């Protein structure tokens, strides 16, 4: 992606989800890296940064909209051999994961769908409880950063053991590339993407920009996603008056993709786990979480970096 293109791209990504983006510009960007062009692919792109080479890790929304004849491209063109589905069981029932020859799809239940035991501070396995969802109205409080931080913190609670399994897979030398996804490819997927980028020493500004790309990544499927989440089109959801779904406090704010949302979460990670991390690290909180909460060694991080071809700058 050229530097000259970035201001125009960021301008598009900053537009409200209720606004239709110019289709020609959207198509132009979705046919460029980091996006990969597969019909029916929602928000599908390579996770890359100045320190992380492209083509090793991919992220996306649901793959259920990709026509069956197009699915083999994930393997033959992009060498994706392992897919992690981060969705709930009910989401997978509504839109089942496609079967792709030569590709393993892995689904590990979150705390929402299964009983998960996790070591406490003394190493004793305890049942992980599913945290209470953040009230929608909280996203309308100020800039909504506190609500987003709580939401992403909850994802750490519900999916932390899944994230560990994915990191272990990378550490142990997974064959080919890895793709992980949820439904829209923003929140559950976005949290894991930010953590991976932070572990790969990616500058904060690049992580924020990468998160923002979801706005353009979902554009061709806004109506599909609004039907999934609200049972109505974008136009109807944004209808005037109190009957419009987006008129309710916090709903529109919750639908928007903002750089500050993921940056606030990384700040919270530093406040929460920073004391356990390397204070010389740009992300002591992510490092502390990786070591203290997930139980990895520093050598594991070095191995993951080597597997992904990370080059520090």
Coordinates of C-alpha atoms in Angstrom, one line a residue:
X1 CA 0.0 0.0 0.0
X2 CA 1.6 3.3 -1.1
X3 CA 2.1 6.1 1.4
X4 CA 0.3 8.4 -1.1
X5 CA -2.9 6.3 -0.9
X6 CA -3.1 6.3 2.9
X7 CA -4.8 9.7 3.5
X8 CA -7.6 8.8 1.1
X9 CA -8.0 5.3 2.6
X10 CA -8.0 6.6 6.2
X11 CA -10.6 9.2 5.2
X12 CA -12.9 6.4 3.9
X13 CA -12.3 4.3 6.9
X14 CA -13.3 7.1 9.2
X15 CA -16.8 7.4 7.6
X16 CA -19.8 6.3 9.7
X17 CA -21.0 2.7 9.1
X18 CA -24.4 4.3 8.1
X19 CA -22.8 6.0 5.1
X20 CA -22.3 4.1 1.9
X21 CA -18.7 4.4 0.7
X22 CA -17.9 5.0 -3.0
X23 CA -18.0 1.6 -4.6
X24 CA -15.2 2.3 -7.1
X25 CA -12.8 3.4 -4.3
X26 CA -13.8 0.5 -2.1
X27 CA -13.2 -2.0 -4.9
X28 CA -9.8 -0.4 -5.6
X29 CA -8.6 -0.8 -2.0
X30 CA -10.1 -4.3 -1.5
X31 CA -8.0 -5.5 -4.5
X32 CA -4.8 -4.2 -2.9
X33 CA -2.7 -5.6 -0.1
X34 CA -3.3 -6.2 2.8
X35 CA -6.8 -7.3 1.5
X36 CA -7.1 -10.4 -0.5
X37 CA -9.7 -10.6 -3.2
X38 CA -11.9 -13.6 -3.0
X39 CA -15.6 -13.3 -3.9
X40 CA -17.7 -13.5 -0.8
X41 CA -14.7 -12.9 1.5
X42 CA -15.7 -10.5 4.3
X43 CA -13.0 -8.2 5.7
X44 CA -10.3 -10.8 4.7
X45 CA -6.7 -9.5 4.8
X46 CA -3.2 -10.4 5.6
X47 CA -2.0 -9.3 9.0
X48 CA 1.2 -7.4 8.3
X49 CA 3.3 -4.5 9.6
X50 CA 6.9 -3.1 9.2
X51 CA 8.0 -5.9 11.5
X52 CA 5.7 -8.8 10.4
X53 CA 5.9 -10.0 6.8
X54 CA 2.6 -10.5 5.0
X55 CA 1.3 -13.9 4.1
X56 CA 1.9 -15.6 7.4
X57 CA -1.2 -14.7 9.3
X58 CA -4.6 -13.7 7.9
X59 CA -7.8 -12.3 9.5
X60 CA -11.3 -12.1 8.3
X61 CA -15.0 -12.2 9.0
X62 CA -17.1 -15.3 8.4
X63 CA -16.1 -17.4 5.4
X64 CA -19.7 -18.7 4.9
X65 CA -20.4 -16.3 2.1
X66 CA -17.5 -17.5 -0.1
X67 CA -18.9 -19.7 -3.0
X68 CA -17.7 -23.3 -2.8
X69 CA -15.7 -23.1 -6.0
X70 CA -13.7 -20.1 -4.6
X71 CA -12.8 -21.7 -1.3
X72 CA -9.7 -23.7 -2.6
X73 CA -8.0 -20.3 -3.3
X74 CA -7.4 -19.9 0.4
X75 CA -5.0 -22.9 0.1
X76 CA -3.8 -22.8 -3.4
X77 CA -3.2 -19.0 -3.6
X78 CA -2.5 -18.0 0.0
X79 CA -1.3 -21.3 1.5
X80 CA -3.8 -21.0 4.4
X81 CA -3.8 -24.5 5.9
X82 CA -5.2 -23.8 9.4
X83 CA -8.4 -21.8 10.2
X84 CA -9.5 -20.8 13.7
X85 CA -13.1 -20.0 14.0
X86 CA -13.6 -17.7 17.0
X87 CA -17.4 -17.6 16.8
X88 CA -20.0 -18.9 19.2
X89 CA -21.8 -22.2 18.6
X90 CA -25.0 -20.5 17.6
X91 CA -23.2 -18.4 15.0
X92 CA -21.6 -21.5 13.5
X93 CA -25.0 -23.1 13.4
X94 CA -26.5 -20.2 11.4
X95 CA -23.5 -19.9 9.1
X96 CA -21.5 -23.2 9.2
X97 CA -17.7 -23.2 8.6
X98 CA -17.0 -24.3 5.1
X99 CA -15.2 -27.6 4.5
X100 CA -12.0 -27.0 2.4
X101 CA -9.9 -29.9 1.2
X102 CA -6.4 -29.6 2.7
X103 CA -7.4 -27.0 5.3
X104 CA -8.0 -27.8 9.0
X105 CA -10.7 -25.7 10.6
X106 CA -10.4 -25.5 14.4
X107 CA -13.1 -24.5 16.8
X108 CA -12.4 -24.3 20.5
X109 CA -15.4 -23.4 22.6
X110 CA -15.2 -20.1 24.5
X111 CA -16.5 -19.8 28.0
X112 CA -19.8 -18.9 26.5
X113 CA -20.1 -22.4 25.0
X114 CA -18.1 -24.6 27.3
X115 CA -16.8 -25.1 30.8
X116 CA -13.2 -23.8 30.8
X117 CA -10.7 -24.3 33.7
X118 CA -7.8 -21.9 34.0
X119 CA -5.0 -21.8 36.6
X120 CA -5.4 -19.1 39.3
X121 CA -2.5 -17.2 40.8
X122 CA -1.5 -20.3 42.8
X123 CA -1.7 -22.6 39.8
X124 CA -4.9 -24.2 40.9
X125 CA -7.4 -24.8 38.0
X126 CA -10.6 -22.7 38.5
X127 CA -13.7 -22.6 36.4
X128 CA -13.6 -19.4 34.2
X129 CA -16.9 -17.5 34.4
X130 CA -18.3 -15.6 31.5
X131 CA -18.2 -11.9 32.2
X132 CA -21.3 -9.8 32.0
X133 CA -21.8 -8.0 28.7
X134 CA -21.1 -4.3 28.6
X135 CA -24.5 -2.4 28.4
X136 CA -25.1 -0.9 25.0
X137 CA -25.8 2.6 26.4
X138 CA -22.2 2.7 27.8
X139 CA -20.8 3.1 24.3
X140 CA -22.6 6.5 24.2
X141 CA -20.9 7.7 27.4
X142 CA -18.2 10.2 26.4
X143 CA -15.9 8.8 23.7
X144 CA -17.0 5.2 24.6
X145 CA -13.4 4.1 25.2
X146 CA -14.2 2.7 28.6
X147 CA -17.0 0.6 27.1
X148 CA -14.7 -0.7 24.4
X149 CA -11.9 -1.4 26.8
X150 CA -14.4 -3.5 29.0
X151 CA -15.6 -5.3 25.9
X152 CA -12.1 -6.2 24.7
X153 CA -11.2 -7.2 28.3
X154 CA -14.2 -9.5 28.3
X155 CA -12.9 -11.1 25.1
X156 CA -9.6 -11.8 26.8
X157 CA -11.6 -13.6 29.5
X158 CA -13.8 -15.6 27.1
X159 CA -11.2 -16.4 24.5
X160 CA -7.9 -16.2 26.3
X161 CA -7.4 -20.0 26.2
X162 CA -8.2 -20.0 22.5
X163 CA -5.6 -17.3 21.9
X164 CA -3.1 -19.4 23.8
X165 CA -3.8 -22.4 21.6
X166 CA -3.3 -20.4 18.5
X167 CA 0.0 -19.0 19.8
X168 CA 1.1 -22.5 20.7
X169 CA 0.3 -23.7 17.2
X170 CA 2.4 -20.9 15.7
X171 CA 5.3 -21.6 18.1
X172 CA 5.3 -25.3 17.4
X173 CA 5.6 -24.7 13.7
X174 CA 2.3 -24.8 12.0
X175 CA 2.5 -25.8 8.3
X176 CA 1.4 -23.0 6.0
X177 CA -0.4 -19.8 6.9
X178 CA -3.0 -19.4 9.7
X179 CA -6.3 -17.5 9.4
X180 CA -8.6 -16.6 12.3
X181 CA -12.0 -15.1 12.1
X182 CA -15.3 -14.2 13.8
X183 CA -18.4 -12.9 12.1
X184 CA -17.5 -9.3 11.0
X185 CA -13.8 -9.8 11.7
X186 CA -13.6 -6.8 14.0
X187 CA -13.8 -7.4 17.8
X188 CA -12.8 -11.0 18.7
X189 CA -10.6 -11.1 15.6
X190 CA -9.4 -7.5 16.2
X191 CA -8.3 -8.2 19.8
X192 CA -6.2 -11.2 18.7
X193 CA -4.8 -9.3 15.7
X194 CA -3.7 -6.4 18.0
X195 CA -2.1 -8.8 20.5
X196 CA -0.2 -10.6 17.7
X197 CA 1.0 -7.3 16.2
X198 CA 2.1 -6.0 19.6
X199 CA 4.0 -9.3 20.3
X200 CA 5.7 -8.7 16.9
X201 CA 6.8 -5.1 18.0
X202 CA 4.5 -3.3 15.6
X203 CA 4.2 0.5 16.3
X204 CA 1.0 1.6 18.0
X205 CA 0.0 3.8 15.1
X206 CA 0.2 0.9 12.7
X207 CA -1.9 -1.3 15.0
X208 CA -4.5 1.4 15.2
X209 CA -4.6 1.9 11.4
X210 CA -4.8 -1.9 10.8
X211 CA -7.8 -2.0 13.2
X212 CA -9.5 0.8 11.3
X213 CA -9.2 -1.1 8.0
X214 CA -12.2 -3.2 9.1
X215 CA -14.5 -0.2 8.1
X216 CA -13.7 -0.7 4.5
X217 CA -13.3 -4.4 4.8
X218 CA -17.0 -4.9 5.7
X219 CA -18.4 -2.3 3.3
X220 CA -19.6 -4.7 0.6
X221 CA -21.4 -6.8 3.3
X222 CA -22.8 -4.1 5.5
X223 CA -26.4 -5.2 4.8
X224 CA -25.5 -8.8 5.4
X225 CA -24.0 -8.0 8.7
X226 CA -26.8 -5.7 9.8
X227 CA -29.3 -8.4 8.9
X228 CA -27.2 -10.8 11.1
X229 CA -27.0 -8.4 14.1
X230 CA -30.2 -6.4 13.8
X231 CA -32.4 -8.4 11.5
X232 CA -32.8 -5.5 9.1
X233 CA -30.9 -3.6 6.4
X234 CA -28.6 -0.6 7.2
X235 CA -31.2 1.7 5.8
X236 CA -33.9 0.4 8.1
X237 CA -31.6 0.2 11.1
X238 CA -30.6 3.8 10.6
X239 CA -34.3 4.9 10.2
X240 CA -35.4 8.2 11.6
X241 CA -37.0 8.4 15.0
X242 CA -36.8 6.2 18.1
X243 CA -37.9 3.1 16.1
X244 CA -34.6 3.1 14.2
X245 CA -32.3 0.5 15.8
X246 CA -29.3 2.9 15.6
X247 CA -31.3 5.6 17.4
X248 CA -31.0 3.8 20.7
X249 CA -28.2 5.1 22.9
X250 CA -24.9 3.5 22.2
X251 CA -25.9 1.3 19.3
X252 CA -24.4 3.5 16.6
X253 CA -21.3 4.0 18.6
X254 CA -21.0 0.3 19.1
X255 CA -21.2 -0.3 15.3
X256 CA -18.4 2.2 14.5
X257 CA -14.8 1.2 14.1
X258 CA -12.4 3.6 15.8
X259 CA -8.6 3.6 16.2
X260 CA -9.1 4.8 19.8
X261 CA -11.0 1.7 20.7
X262 CA -8.0 -0.7 20.2
X263 CA -5.5 1.8 21.5
X264 CA -7.5 2.2 24.7
X265 CA -7.4 -1.6 25.1
X266 CA -3.6 -1.7 24.7
X267 CA -3.3 1.1 27.3
X268 CA -5.4 -1.0 29.7
X269 CA -3.2 -4.0 29.0
X270 CA -0.2 -1.9 30.1
X271 CA -2.0 -0.8 33.3
X272 CA -3.1 -4.3 34.1
X273 CA -0.1 -6.5 33.1
X274 CA 2.7 -4.0 32.7
X275 CA 4.4 -4.8 36.0
X276 CA 4.8 -8.4 34.9
X277 CA 6.2 -7.5 31.6
X278 CA 9.5 -6.3 30.2
X279 CA 9.6 -2.6 30.9
X280 CA 11.9 -2.1 27.9
X281 CA 9.2 -3.6 25.6
X282 CA 6.9 -1.2 23.7
X283 CA 4.0 -3.2 25.1
X284 CA 4.9 -4.3 28.6
X285 CA 1.2 -5.2 29.3
X286 CA 0.9 -7.5 26.3
X287 CA 4.3 -9.1 27.2
X288 CA 3.1 -9.4 30.9
X289 CA -0.1 -11.1 29.8
X290 CA 1.8 -13.4 27.5
X291 CA 4.1 -14.6 30.3
X292 CA 2.1 -14.3 33.5
X293 CA -1.5 -15.1 32.3
X294 CA -0.8 -17.5 29.4
X295 CA 2.3 -19.1 31.0
X296 CA 4.7 -18.7 28.1
X297 CA 8.4 -18.3 28.5
X298 CA 10.4 -15.5 26.8
X299 CA 11.9 -18.2 24.6
X300 CA 8.5 -19.0 23.3
X301 CA 8.1 -15.4 22.1
X302 CA 11.4 -15.6 20.4
X303 CA 10.3 -18.8 18.7
X304 CA 7.0 -17.3 17.5
X305 CA 8.9 -14.3 16.1
X306 CA 11.2 -16.6 14.2
X307 CA 8.3 -18.7 12.9
X308 CA 6.6 -15.5 11.6
X309 CA 9.8 -14.0 10.2
X310 CA 9.6 -10.9 12.5
X311 CA 12.3 -8.3 12.0
X312 CA 12.5 -5.6 14.6
X313 CA 13.0 -2.1 13.4

